[in-house]
Short mmCIF file of C-alpha atoms in Angstrom, two decimals:
data_model
loop_
_atom_site.label_atom_id
_atom_site.label_comp_id
_atom_site.label_asym_id
_atom_site.label_seq_id
_atom_site.Cartn_x
_atom_site.Cartn_y
_atom_site.Cartn_z
CA MET J 152 22.67 24.20 19.70
CA ASN J 153 19.91 23.00 20.03
CA TYR J 154 19.78 21.94 16.56
CA VAL J 155 22.24 20.04 16.11
CA LEU J 156 20.37 16.62 16.32
CA GLY J 157 17.60 18.02 13.99
CA LEU J 158 20.00 19.55 11.62
CA SER J 159 22.14 15.78 11.66
CA LEU J 160 19.10 14.03 10.72
CA LEU J 161 18.29 16.45 7.92
CA MET J 162 21.22 15.50 6.56
CA CYS J 163 20.29 11.89 6.88
CA CYS J 164 17.32 12.64 4.51
CA PHE J 165 19.54 13.24 1.61
CA LEU J 166 22.46 10.69 2.43
CA GLN J 167 20.45 7.49 3.39
CA SER J 168 20.76 4.78 0.81
CA PHE J 169 17.88 2.83 1.21
CA SER J 170 14.47 2.90 -0.73
CA ALA J 171 11.82 0.15 -1.33
CA LEU J 172 8.09 0.08 -2.58
CA PRO J 173 5.34 0.62 -1.86
CA TRP J 174 6.78 4.10 -0.78
CA ARG J 175 10.08 4.70 -2.15
CA SER J 176 10.99 7.68 -0.53
CA ALA J 177 9.37 6.88 2.76
CA HIS J 178 12.74 6.12 4.91
CA SER J 179 14.17 9.15 3.46
CA GLU J 180 11.07 11.27 4.35
CA LEU J 181 10.75 9.90 8.38
CA PHE J 182 14.12 11.29 8.97
CA ALA J 183 12.90 14.57 7.87
CA PHE J 184 10.12 14.19 10.30
CA PHE J 185 12.23 13.67 12.94
CA ALA J 186 14.22 16.31 12.52
CA VAL J 187 11.54 18.72 12.88
CA LEU J 188 10.48 17.24 15.86
CA ALA J 189 13.98 16.86 17.46
CA TRP J 190 14.85 20.48 16.58
CA ALA J 191 11.47 22.02 17.80
CA TRP J 192 12.13 20.02 21.05
CA GLY J 193 15.22 21.55 21.04
CA VAL J 194 14.33 24.72 20.63
CA ALA J 195 11.20 24.89 22.93
CA ARG J 196 13.68 23.65 26.10
CA ARG J 197 15.39 26.94 25.29
CA ILE J 198 12.38 29.09 25.90
CA GLY J 199 10.47 30.15 28.56
CA VAL J 200 7.51 31.88 27.09
CA PHE J 201 6.08 30.28 24.28
CA GLN J 202 4.36 32.48 21.63
CA VAL J 203 3.01 31.80 18.52
CA ARG J 204 3.05 34.38 15.61
CA LEU J 205 -0.06 33.70 13.32
CA SER J 206 1.63 34.65 10.35
CA SER J 207 0.06 34.14 6.78
CA PRO J 208 1.78 30.98 6.22
CA ILE J 209 0.97 29.69 8.98
CA LEU J 210 -3.03 30.66 8.63
CA VAL J 211 -2.78 29.23 4.82
CA LEU J 212 -1.43 25.76 6.52
CA LEU J 213 -4.30 25.77 9.51
CA GLY J 214 -6.70 26.41 6.14
CA LEU J 215 -5.27 23.69 3.84
CA SER J 216 -5.61 21.50 7.27
CA VAL J 217 -9.49 22.50 7.50
CA LEU J 218 -9.74 21.50 3.83
CA ILE J 219 -8.00 18.28 4.00
CA SER J 220 -10.79 17.47 6.85
CA ILE J 221 -13.73 18.34 4.72
CA GLN J 222 -12.59 16.33 1.82
CA TYR J 223 -11.97 13.64 3.96
CA VAL J 224 -15.50 13.83 5.41
CA SER J 225 -17.31 14.27 2.11
CA GLY J 226 -15.55 11.93 0.18
CA GLN J 227 -13.29 13.44 -2.15
CA ILE J 228 -10.37 12.18 0.35
CA GLU J 229 -11.30 8.37 -0.10
CA PHE J 230 -8.74 6.99 2.47
CA GLY J 231 -8.44 7.79 5.83
CA GLY J 232 -4.60 7.07 5.41
CA ASP J 233 -3.99 9.86 2.61
CA ALA J 234 -5.88 12.29 5.20
CA ILE J 235 -3.60 11.25 7.77
CA ILE J 236 -0.26 11.57 5.78
CA LEU J 237 -1.53 15.38 4.19
CA LEU J 238 -2.27 16.39 8.04
CA LEU J 239 1.21 15.23 9.08
CA TYR J 240 2.69 17.02 6.22
CA VAL J 241 0.43 19.96 7.18
CA PHE J 242 1.69 19.77 11.06
CA LEU J 243 5.48 19.29 9.73
CA CYS J 244 5.38 22.48 8.08
CA ILE J 245 3.70 24.68 10.91
CA SER J 246 6.35 23.02 13.00
CA ALA J 247 9.18 24.10 10.84
CA LEU J 248 7.74 27.46 10.50
CA LEU J 249 7.79 27.45 14.54
CA VAL J 250 11.24 26.84 14.93
CA ALA J 251 12.14 29.71 12.62
CA GLN J 252 10.11 32.11 14.72
CA TRP J 253 11.63 30.37 18.03
CA HIS J 254 14.82 31.20 17.03
CA GLY J 255 14.42 34.77 16.89
CA ASP J 256 16.99 37.08 15.95
CA ASP J 257 19.43 33.92 16.55
CA ALA J 258 22.03 34.39 13.78
CA VAL J 259 23.68 31.22 14.05
CA TRP J 260 20.85 29.02 13.28
CA PRO J 261 21.01 30.28 9.64
CA VAL J 262 24.58 29.31 9.22
CA ALA J 263 24.39 25.96 10.71
CA LEU J 264 21.56 25.38 8.26
CA ALA J 265 23.46 26.09 5.30
CA LEU J 266 26.35 24.33 6.66
CA ALA J 267 24.32 21.13 6.38
CA LEU J 268 22.99 21.83 3.07
CA LEU J 269 26.55 22.71 1.86
CA ILE J 270 27.84 19.48 2.95
CA THR J 271 24.94 17.21 2.01
CA ALA J 272 25.35 18.83 -1.57
CA LEU J 273 28.92 18.49 -1.62
CA ALA J 274 28.66 14.71 -0.23
CA SER J 275 25.45 14.26 -2.50
CA THR J 276 28.04 15.33 -5.75
CA LEU J 277 30.39 12.71 -4.80
CA ILE J 278 27.84 10.03 -4.39
CA ALA J 279 26.58 11.13 -7.87
CA LEU J 280 30.10 10.83 -9.40
CA THR J 281 30.99 7.42 -8.10
CA GLN J 282 27.58 6.33 -9.63
CA ALA J 283 28.50 8.00 -12.92
CA LEU J 284 31.87 6.58 -12.97
CA GLY J 285 30.72 3.14 -11.98
CA VAL J 286 33.18 3.03 -9.00
CA TRP J 287 32.17 1.42 -5.48
CA GLY J 288 29.17 -0.02 -6.80
CA GLU J 289 28.72 -2.68 -3.47
CA ALA J 290 29.06 -0.04 -1.08
CA GLY J 291 26.30 -0.45 0.94
CA TRP J 292 26.16 3.43 1.55
CA ILE J 293 25.70 4.11 -2.04
CA VAL J 294 22.34 3.56 -4.07
CA GLN J 295 23.29 0.96 -6.72
CA TYR J 296 23.05 2.36 -9.89
CA SER J 297 22.86 0.52 -13.68
CA GLY J 298 23.38 3.32 -16.04
CA PHE J 299 26.24 5.95 -16.10
CA ARG J 300 23.82 8.76 -17.28
CA ARG J 301 21.97 11.47 -14.59
CA PRO J 302 22.38 9.23 -11.60
CA GLY J 303 20.72 10.85 -8.73
CA ALA J 304 23.29 10.53 -5.99
CA ASN J 305 21.06 8.50 -2.84
CA LEU J 306 18.19 10.59 -3.38
CA GLY J 307 17.51 8.27 -6.75
CA GLN J 308 16.26 10.92 -8.86
CA PRO J 309 18.42 13.55 -10.84
CA ASN J 310 16.08 16.73 -10.53
CA HIS J 311 16.05 16.04 -6.63
CA LEU J 312 20.28 16.35 -6.78
CA ALA J 313 19.73 19.24 -8.83
CA THR J 314 17.48 21.15 -6.56
CA LEU J 315 19.83 20.09 -3.48
CA LEU J 316 22.83 21.19 -5.33
CA VAL J 317 21.34 24.84 -6.13
CA MET J 318 20.27 24.98 -2.41
CA GLY J 319 23.59 24.00 -1.60
CA ALA J 320 24.99 26.83 -4.13
CA ALA J 321 22.96 29.61 -2.16
CA SER J 322 24.15 28.25 1.15
CA LEU J 323 27.76 28.70 -0.43
CA ILE J 324 27.03 32.52 -1.52
CA TYR J 325 25.32 33.03 2.14
CA LEU J 326 28.50 31.45 3.88
CA ASN J 327 30.93 33.46 1.95
CA GLN J 328 29.26 36.30 3.03
CA ARG J 329 28.56 35.22 6.79
CA LEU J 330 32.09 33.85 7.37
CA SER J 331 34.34 35.34 5.02
CA VAL J 332 35.04 32.07 2.96
CA SER J 333 38.41 32.80 1.19
CA ARG J 334 38.03 33.48 -2.35
CA PRO J 335 40.38 30.18 -3.49
CA VAL J 336 37.88 27.52 -1.15
CA THR J 337 34.84 29.28 -2.52
CA ILE J 338 35.60 28.68 -5.90
CA LEU J 339 36.73 25.49 -5.38
CA LEU J 340 33.42 24.38 -3.89
CA SER J 341 31.30 26.09 -6.28
CA LEU J 342 33.51 23.79 -9.06
CA VAL J 343 32.18 20.91 -7.34
CA LEU J 344 28.50 21.81 -7.44
CA PHE J 345 28.59 22.78 -11.24
CA VAL J 346 30.06 19.12 -11.44
CA GLY J 347 27.34 17.70 -9.55
CA MET J 348 24.86 19.64 -11.87
CA GLY J 349 26.41 18.19 -15.04
CA VAL J 350 26.48 14.71 -13.88
CA ALA J 351 22.62 15.31 -13.19
CA GLU J 352 21.91 16.75 -16.39
CA SER J 353 18.57 18.23 -14.69
CA ARG J 354 16.73 21.11 -16.89
CA THR J 355 15.12 22.32 -13.85
CA GLY J 356 18.67 22.40 -12.14
CA LEU J 357 19.81 24.65 -14.94
CA LEU J 358 16.42 26.92 -14.87
CA SER J 359 17.35 26.95 -11.15
CA GLY J 360 20.91 27.72 -11.02
CA LEU J 361 20.28 30.56 -13.81
CA ALA J 362 17.55 31.87 -11.57
CA LEU J 363 19.68 32.19 -8.65
CA CYS J 364 22.34 33.49 -10.44
CA PHE J 365 19.79 36.76 -11.55
CA TRP J 366 18.77 36.93 -8.00
CA TRP J 367 22.28 36.94 -6.73
CA PHE J 368 22.87 40.10 -9.23
CA ALA J 369 19.47 41.58 -8.57
CA ARG J 370 20.13 41.77 -5.02
CA ARG J 371 24.02 42.16 -4.38
CA ARG J 372 23.74 45.27 -2.99
CA VAL J 373 22.31 43.52 0.21
CA LEU J 374 25.40 41.46 0.44
CA VAL J 375 28.11 42.02 2.36
CA ARG J 376 31.17 41.18 0.28
CA ALA J 377 28.98 41.82 -3.43
CA LEU J 378 30.93 40.71 -6.52
CA TYR J 379 31.32 42.48 -9.62
CA TRP J 380 28.62 41.32 -12.32
CA PRO J 381 31.28 39.29 -14.35
CA TRP J 382 31.84 37.03 -11.80
CA ILE J 383 28.18 36.53 -11.48
CA ALA J 384 28.24 36.28 -15.40
CA THR J 385 31.35 33.84 -15.37
CA CYS J 386 29.26 31.48 -12.75
CA ALA J 387 26.39 31.18 -14.98
CA LEU J 388 28.51 30.39 -18.03
CA ALA J 389 30.20 28.20 -16.13
CA LEU J 390 27.21 26.17 -15.00
CA ILE J 391 25.79 26.38 -18.80
CA ALA J 392 29.08 25.04 -20.20
CA ILE J 393 29.69 21.81 -17.82
CA MET J 394 26.15 20.82 -18.55
CA TRP J 395 26.72 20.89 -22.32
CA VAL J 396 29.74 19.39 -21.86
CA TRP J 397 29.53 16.52 -19.19
CA PRO J 398 27.08 14.14 -21.52
CA PRO J 399 29.64 13.80 -24.26
CA LEU J 400 32.22 13.45 -21.90
CA ILE J 401 31.04 10.74 -19.76
CA SER J 402 29.74 9.16 -22.79
CA HIS J 403 33.28 9.02 -24.21
CA ILE J 404 34.70 7.77 -20.95
CA HIS J 405 32.42 4.55 -20.89
CA GLU J 406 32.69 4.17 -24.73
CA ALA J 407 36.17 3.00 -23.89
CA GLY J 408 37.24 6.26 -25.98
CA THR J 409 35.02 5.80 -29.05
CA PRO J 410 34.13 9.44 -30.11
CA GLN J 411 30.49 9.92 -29.51
CA LYS J 412 28.68 12.18 -31.74
CA GLY J 413 25.22 14.01 -31.14
CA VAL J 414 25.32 12.97 -27.20
CA THR J 415 23.73 16.04 -25.45
CA ILE J 416 21.42 16.76 -22.68
CA ASN J 417 17.94 15.64 -22.83
CA THR J 418 15.69 18.89 -24.38
CA SER J 419 12.48 17.09 -25.34
CA ALA J 420 8.82 17.88 -23.14
CA GLY J 421 8.44 14.18 -23.01
CA ILE J 422 5.15 12.99 -22.22
CA ARG J 423 4.57 15.57 -19.56
CA VAL J 424 2.84 18.51 -22.06
CA GLU J 425 0.54 16.09 -22.97
CA VAL J 426 -0.79 14.50 -19.70
CA TRP J 427 -1.04 18.24 -18.77
CA GLN J 428 -3.70 18.52 -21.32
CA GLN J 429 -5.46 15.56 -20.47
CA LEU J 430 -5.42 16.84 -16.86
CA TRP J 431 -6.55 20.21 -17.98
CA ASP J 432 -9.69 18.16 -19.69
CA ALA J 433 -10.19 16.51 -16.38
CA MET J 434 -10.02 19.73 -14.47
CA TRP J 435 -13.03 21.12 -16.27
CA ILE J 436 -15.16 17.93 -15.29
CA LYS J 437 -15.20 19.28 -11.40
CA PRO J 438 -13.82 22.98 -12.03
CA TRP J 439 -15.34 24.10 -8.67
CA LEU J 440 -14.36 21.91 -6.00
CA GLY J 441 -11.56 19.38 -7.90
CA TRP J 442 -11.19 16.09 -7.33
CA GLY J 443 -9.72 16.12 -4.29
CA LEU J 444 -6.21 16.67 -2.70
CA ARG J 445 -4.09 13.68 -4.26
CA GLY J 446 -6.80 13.00 -6.78
CA VAL J 447 -4.48 13.34 -9.62
CA SER J 448 -4.62 9.62 -10.92
CA THR J 449 -8.36 9.50 -10.51
CA ALA J 450 -8.90 12.81 -12.51
CA LEU J 451 -6.61 11.13 -15.22
CA ASN J 452 -8.18 7.91 -15.03
CA ALA J 453 -11.60 9.55 -16.19
CA VAL J 454 -10.18 10.73 -19.24
CA GLN J 455 -7.31 8.79 -20.23
CA HIS J 456 -9.09 6.08 -22.46
CA ASN J 457 -9.64 9.05 -24.73
CA TYR J 458 -5.77 9.11 -25.52
CA VAL J 459 -3.38 7.02 -27.01
CA HIS J 460 -0.23 8.25 -25.20
CA SER J 461 -0.20 9.08 -21.22
CA SER J 462 1.34 8.44 -18.26
CA PRO J 463 0.40 6.68 -14.73
CA PHE J 464 1.22 10.18 -12.98
CA THR J 465 0.04 10.73 -9.35
CA TYR J 466 1.05 14.22 -9.31
CA ALA J 467 0.57 16.61 -11.99
CA HIS J 468 4.20 17.72 -12.12
CA ASN J 469 2.75 21.32 -11.62
CA ILE J 470 2.01 22.80 -8.50
CA ILE J 471 -0.88 24.98 -9.81
CA LEU J 472 -2.18 22.40 -11.49
CA ASP J 473 -2.08 20.18 -9.24
CA MET J 474 -3.90 22.61 -6.64
CA MET J 475 -6.99 22.95 -9.43
CA ILE J 476 -6.83 19.28 -9.31
CA GLY J 477 -7.37 19.13 -6.03
CA MET J 478 -9.38 22.00 -4.55
CA GLY J 479 -10.74 23.22 -7.72
CA ILE J 480 -10.13 26.31 -9.68
CA PRO J 481 -11.73 29.48 -7.17
CA LEU J 482 -9.82 28.16 -4.33
CA THR J 483 -6.38 27.65 -6.24
CA ALA J 484 -6.74 31.32 -7.84
CA LEU J 485 -7.34 32.85 -4.39
CA VAL J 486 -4.43 31.25 -3.09
CA VAL J 487 -2.04 31.79 -5.96
CA CYS J 488 -2.95 35.51 -6.01
CA ALA J 489 -2.19 35.61 -1.95
CA ALA J 490 0.82 33.62 -2.05
CA SER J 491 2.10 35.79 -5.34
CA VAL J 492 1.07 38.95 -3.35
CA TRP J 493 3.16 37.80 0.20
CA MET J 494 6.19 36.38 -1.65
CA TRP J 495 6.06 40.08 -3.72
CA GLN J 496 6.05 42.06 -0.53
CA GLN J 497 9.03 39.21 1.35
CA VAL J 498 11.39 40.07 -1.98
CA ARG J 499 10.84 43.73 -2.48
CA ASN J 500 11.69 44.16 1.81
CA VAL J 501 14.51 42.09 0.98
CA GLU J 502 17.17 44.00 3.17
CA THR J 503 19.59 41.64 4.96
CA THR J 504 21.55 38.57 4.29
CA ARG J 505 19.74 36.40 6.02
CA SER J 506 16.59 37.21 4.44
CA TRP J 507 18.52 36.91 0.57
CA TYR J 508 19.28 33.45 1.63
CA ALA J 509 15.95 32.22 2.37
CA VAL J 510 14.88 33.65 -1.13
CA GLY J 511 17.67 31.54 -2.56
CA LEU J 512 16.61 28.65 -0.82
CA LEU J 513 12.79 28.91 -2.24
CA ILE J 514 14.21 29.57 -6.13
CA PRO J 515 14.81 26.18 -6.71
CA LEU J 516 12.21 24.50 -5.22
CA GLY J 517 9.84 26.80 -7.09
CA ILE J 518 11.07 26.77 -10.21
CA HIS J 519 11.27 22.62 -9.68
CA SER J 520 7.78 22.38 -8.44
CA LEU J 521 6.63 23.88 -12.03
CA PHE J 522 7.63 20.60 -13.73
CA GLU J 523 7.76 17.57 -10.80
CA TYR J 524 6.52 17.52 -7.35
CA PRO J 525 9.25 18.30 -5.08
CA PHE J 526 6.69 19.69 -2.69
CA ALA J 527 5.36 16.57 -1.95
CA TYR J 528 8.78 15.17 -0.48
CA ALA J 529 9.18 16.48 3.19
CA TYR J 530 13.54 17.18 2.77
CA PHE J 531 12.40 19.64 0.93
CA LEU J 532 9.50 21.16 2.69
CA VAL J 533 11.97 21.32 5.76
CA PRO J 534 14.04 24.03 4.46
CA ALA J 535 11.78 25.51 2.28
CA MET J 536 9.29 26.52 5.49
CA LEU J 537 12.22 27.24 7.37
CA ALA J 538 13.27 29.46 4.71
CA ILE J 539 9.76 31.17 4.63
CA GLY J 540 9.89 31.39 8.30
CA MET J 541 13.27 33.61 8.08
CA LEU J 542 11.20 35.84 5.17
CA GLY J 543 8.21 36.02 7.70
CA GLN J 544 10.44 37.85 10.53
CA GLN J 545 11.30 41.12 8.52
CA VAL J 546 8.45 42.75 7.75
CA GLU J 547 5.19 40.84 8.91
CA ARG J 548 3.13 41.84 11.70
CA SER J 549 0.59 39.14 12.74
CA MET J 550 -1.18 38.03 15.65
CA THR J 551 0.76 36.85 18.73
CA LYS J 552 -0.58 34.13 20.95
CA ILE J 553 0.89 32.90 24.10
CA VAL J 554 0.57 28.97 24.40
CA SER J 555 0.55 26.90 27.43
CA SER J 556 3.69 24.87 27.63
CA ARG J 557 1.76 21.55 28.58
CA ILE J 558 -0.34 22.46 25.15
CA LEU J 559 3.09 22.54 23.11
CA TYR J 560 4.87 19.58 24.72
CA GLY J 561 1.76 17.53 24.30
CA MET J 562 1.30 18.46 21.00
CA PHE J 563 4.80 17.51 19.76
CA PHE J 564 4.63 14.26 22.17
CA LEU J 565 1.49 13.16 20.18
CA PHE J 566 3.14 14.35 16.96
CA GLY J 567 6.38 12.05 17.71
CA LEU J 568 3.58 8.93 18.81
CA VAL J 569 2.05 8.77 15.62
CA LEU J 570 5.36 9.02 13.86
CA VAL J 571 6.58 5.79 15.39
CA TRP J 572 3.54 3.97 15.10
CA LEU J 573 3.76 4.92 11.50
CA SER J 574 7.19 4.05 11.03
CA VAL J 575 6.76 0.53 12.72
CA GLU J 576 3.08 -0.09 10.48
CA TYR J 577 4.64 1.00 7.36
CA LEU J 578 8.08 -1.25 7.78
CA ASN J 579 5.52 -4.05 8.68
CA ILE J 580 3.19 -3.15 5.21
CA GLU J 581 7.04 -2.97 3.56
CA GLU J 582 7.44 -6.63 4.35
CA ASP J 583 3.82 -7.66 3.77
CA PHE J 584 4.11 -6.05 0.24
CA ARG J 585 7.22 -7.69 -0.60
CA ILE J 586 5.34 -11.00 0.54
CA ALA J 587 2.27 -10.31 -2.12
CA ARG J 588 4.24 -9.63 -4.65
CA PHE J 589 6.02 -13.01 -4.43
CA GLU J 590 2.76 -14.23 -4.26
CA SER J 591 1.16 -12.59 -7.05
CA ILE J 592 3.85 -14.09 -9.40
CA ASN J 593 3.89 -17.63 -7.75
CA LEU J 594 7.66 -16.78 -6.29
CA GLY J 595 8.38 -19.02 -3.37
CA GLN J 596 6.11 -19.86 -0.57
CA THR J 597 4.63 -17.85 1.98
CA PRO J 598 5.82 -18.98 5.59
CA ALA J 599 3.37 -21.22 7.26
CA GLY J 600 1.60 -19.44 9.74
CA TYR J 601 2.40 -15.87 8.41
CA GLU J 602 -0.24 -12.96 9.64
CA GLN J 603 -0.77 -9.93 7.42
CA PRO J 604 -0.14 -6.99 9.82
CA ASN J 605 -2.83 -5.07 11.32
CA THR J 606 -2.81 -1.68 9.53
CA LEU J 607 -4.69 1.40 11.30
CA LEU J 608 -3.74 4.60 10.07
CA LEU J 609 -2.43 3.60 6.51
CA THR J 610 -5.35 2.30 5.05
CA GLN J 611 -4.37 3.54 1.45
CA LEU J 612 -1.49 1.02 1.30
CA LYS J 613 -3.52 -1.62 3.23
CA ALA J 614 -6.14 -1.36 0.47
CA MET J 615 -3.27 -1.66 -2.44
CA ILE J 616 -1.80 -4.82 -0.83
CA ALA J 617 -5.28 -6.44 -0.59
CA ALA J 618 -5.99 -5.67 -4.10
CA THR J 619 -2.67 -7.21 -4.95
CA ARG J 620 -3.65 -10.46 -3.70
CA THR J 621 -7.39 -10.40 -4.82
CA VAL J 622 -7.91 -13.11 -7.87
CA PRO J 623 -10.66 -12.01 -10.05
CA ARG J 624 -13.32 -14.50 -10.04
CA PRO J 625 -16.97 -14.49 -11.15
CA LEU J 626 -19.77 -13.53 -8.20
CA MET J 627 -17.27 -11.05 -6.62
CA ALA J 628 -18.83 -9.22 -3.50
CA ALA J 629 -19.48 -5.50 -4.41
CA GLU J 630 -17.45 -4.31 -1.42
CA GLU J 631 -14.58 -6.45 -3.06
CA ILE J 632 -14.81 -4.77 -6.47
CA ASP J 633 -15.40 -1.40 -5.06
CA LEU J 634 -11.90 -1.89 -3.03
CA LEU J 635 -10.24 -2.76 -6.24
CA ARG J 636 -11.66 0.22 -7.82
CA ALA J 637 -10.48 2.89 -4.87
CA ALA J 638 -6.74 0.98 -5.21
CA THR J 639 -6.91 0.95 -9.08
CA LEU J 640 -7.63 5.02 -8.86
CA ARG J 641 -5.63 5.40 -6.17
CA PHE J 642 -2.50 3.58 -7.37
CA PRO J 643 -2.45 3.41 -11.27
CA TRP J 644 -0.13 0.17 -11.53
CA VAL J 645 -0.03 -2.71 -14.12
CA PRO J 646 -1.06 -5.87 -11.69
CA VAL J 647 -3.65 -3.59 -9.77
CA GLN J 648 -5.29 -2.02 -13.13
CA ASN J 649 -5.31 -5.44 -14.77
CA THR J 650 -6.71 -7.09 -11.67
CA TYR J 651 -9.81 -4.58 -11.25
CA ALA J 652 -10.40 -4.58 -15.49
CA LEU J 653 -10.57 -8.34 -15.22
CA SER J 654 -12.59 -8.35 -12.22
CA LEU J 655 -15.10 -5.64 -14.25
CA ALA J 656 -15.58 -8.40 -17.12
CA LEU J 657 -16.15 -11.35 -15.07
CA ASN J 658 -19.01 -9.51 -13.07
CA GLY J 659 -21.26 -8.25 -15.49
CA ASN J 660 -19.52 -4.77 -16.16
CA SER J 661 -17.89 -5.62 -19.47
CA PRO J 662 -18.24 -1.23 -20.53
CA GLU J 663 -15.90 -0.21 -17.68
CA ALA J 664 -13.79 -3.24 -18.02
CA ILE J 665 -13.40 -1.96 -21.86
CA ARG J 666 -12.40 1.38 -20.86
CA GLN J 667 -10.29 0.28 -18.11
CA LEU J 668 -8.12 -1.60 -20.81
CA LYS J 669 -7.97 1.64 -22.56
CA VAL J 670 -6.74 3.59 -19.72
CA LEU J 671 -4.07 0.84 -18.82
CA ARG J 672 -3.02 0.86 -22.82
CA ALA J 673 -2.22 4.72 -22.73
CA ALA J 674 -1.06 4.85 -19.27
CA HIS J 675 1.52 2.14 -19.98
CA GLY J 676 2.26 1.76 -23.38
CA GLU J 677 0.93 -1.02 -26.19
CA LYS J 678 3.84 -3.20 -25.18
CA VAL J 679 2.64 -3.83 -21.79
CA TYR J 680 -1.13 -3.85 -22.85
CA GLU J 681 -0.11 -6.50 -25.49
CA GLY J 682 1.12 -8.73 -22.82
CA VAL J 683 -1.92 -7.65 -20.67
CA LYS J 684 -4.27 -8.69 -23.85
CA ALA J 685 -2.32 -11.71 -24.54
CA THR J 686 -3.17 -13.08 -20.89
CA TRP J 687 -7.10 -11.85 -21.23
CA VAL J 688 -7.10 -14.21 -24.52
CA GLU J 689 -5.04 -17.34 -22.95
CA LEU J 690 -7.65 -16.92 -19.85
CA ALA J 691 -10.75 -16.91 -22.08
CA GLN J 692 -9.41 -20.00 -23.76
CA THR J 693 -8.86 -22.03 -20.89
CA LYS J 694 -10.44 -20.74 -17.74
CA PHE J 695 -13.03 -17.82 -18.21
CA PRO J 696 -14.88 -18.40 -21.60
CA GLN J 697 -17.57 -15.67 -20.74
CA LEU J 698 -14.17 -13.43 -22.01
CA LYS J 699 -14.53 -14.56 -25.47
CA VAL J 700 -17.49 -12.32 -26.25
CA LEU J 701 -15.49 -8.87 -25.03
CA ALA J 702 -14.12 -6.96 -27.97
CA LEU J 703 -10.74 -6.46 -26.41
CA PRO J 704 -9.06 -3.17 -27.94
#
């Protein structure tokens, strides 16, 4: 039972209820990092000889770490903090793969993982139901939700909830095979998960659920207790029916019985397709090497002034487009082709319930990654890497190295120290950011003698807070304007963008200031821009007459 603590911490990722700016998911994701660290440490204590099989996924991740280092040295990744965070995520993935390797043929740990994910999915469904029905609104263990449509449980995002629920459904199918769960219990738990899917109203969740049903049908021969196809078809139809019925039902409840017409699940594409086109245009500005990992917001800023409508994306909402923006077209094509070949080989060789379950866990993450960026969250990366580790054990032949226990324990100890340091540093940044926001709107008074935290690792957040505190004025130092530029490109938030544009206008760079205003207008909408424009007009009349010559868009 070397994985009990790790699995408990993994469950906390999805169920803990606290989130705050500037990094809303930080508290949940820290649980994922400590979960893998605890799990790896527990498994390492059990084995005598540390063998590391250099599988294809591990080699790809090692290559990614080299790419991150090169991009930081070359300036494609501007902040050292971004490079550190990316390298930590790479190490997290490698550690999870090693955990799966070191478990070897242990048949118990996949069952424990499935139980943890299923329990978490069921609990999240109940939390989402309380949010939708508006009960227990003051409970501290439930994230407060102001609406009643599309709650996201404690994850705060309905699509994340749906991906968790589909992982829970795959876990239920696996547990039904391994533990011989009775049919009534299986049906009851399935209905709870279906209701959770209806509450989330997630289109990606619907696609993932149907894809899981297809995978269930296509590889039902490897399951010990294989069901006839009508059962699988019934599950797919039940999922569609509940997602179709829920929107008018919950609206009917909240409108005190008033009949609701035309209330359905949202089927519009939204702004995402337009932004994809804009990112496609930006990609062709730097097609060979890309804009750098985490460079989506920078790429968008380069072209948004040409468009009327856009959105302040920091991820492309499509993993392939994210890769093309981050590392260029040639390397993306190589990685996608290699990953497709590897995955096809694994799927073709699925002959066990465990390998079937591994693919079942990867299906919702893969489909979700085509429309959003769940791959950027540690709490989804951990089960995905464990699943890839399960698959890698079945057919792949790769080089194996024996690693010194001192080296391995030293790496995990260093990993733990960095996590603790980052945790403390981030908590200080979170408090400082709260104070900086109050200062920017002249709310309250900063405590006398307050000292800003000394930030060593999370330099990107340090720059963002510094930009929040910056007051635009003439004769600003070039270094100060460059910091505003870097913060604006990394964090496309209205206050930071406005400060940067105003600083440019007051320091002799009117063309770029006008362009940044057009970017702000496209990304945040006409209403927000009109407020910013009114502020500029007022400043031109009262404080900065040099702004009068600007032809504001």
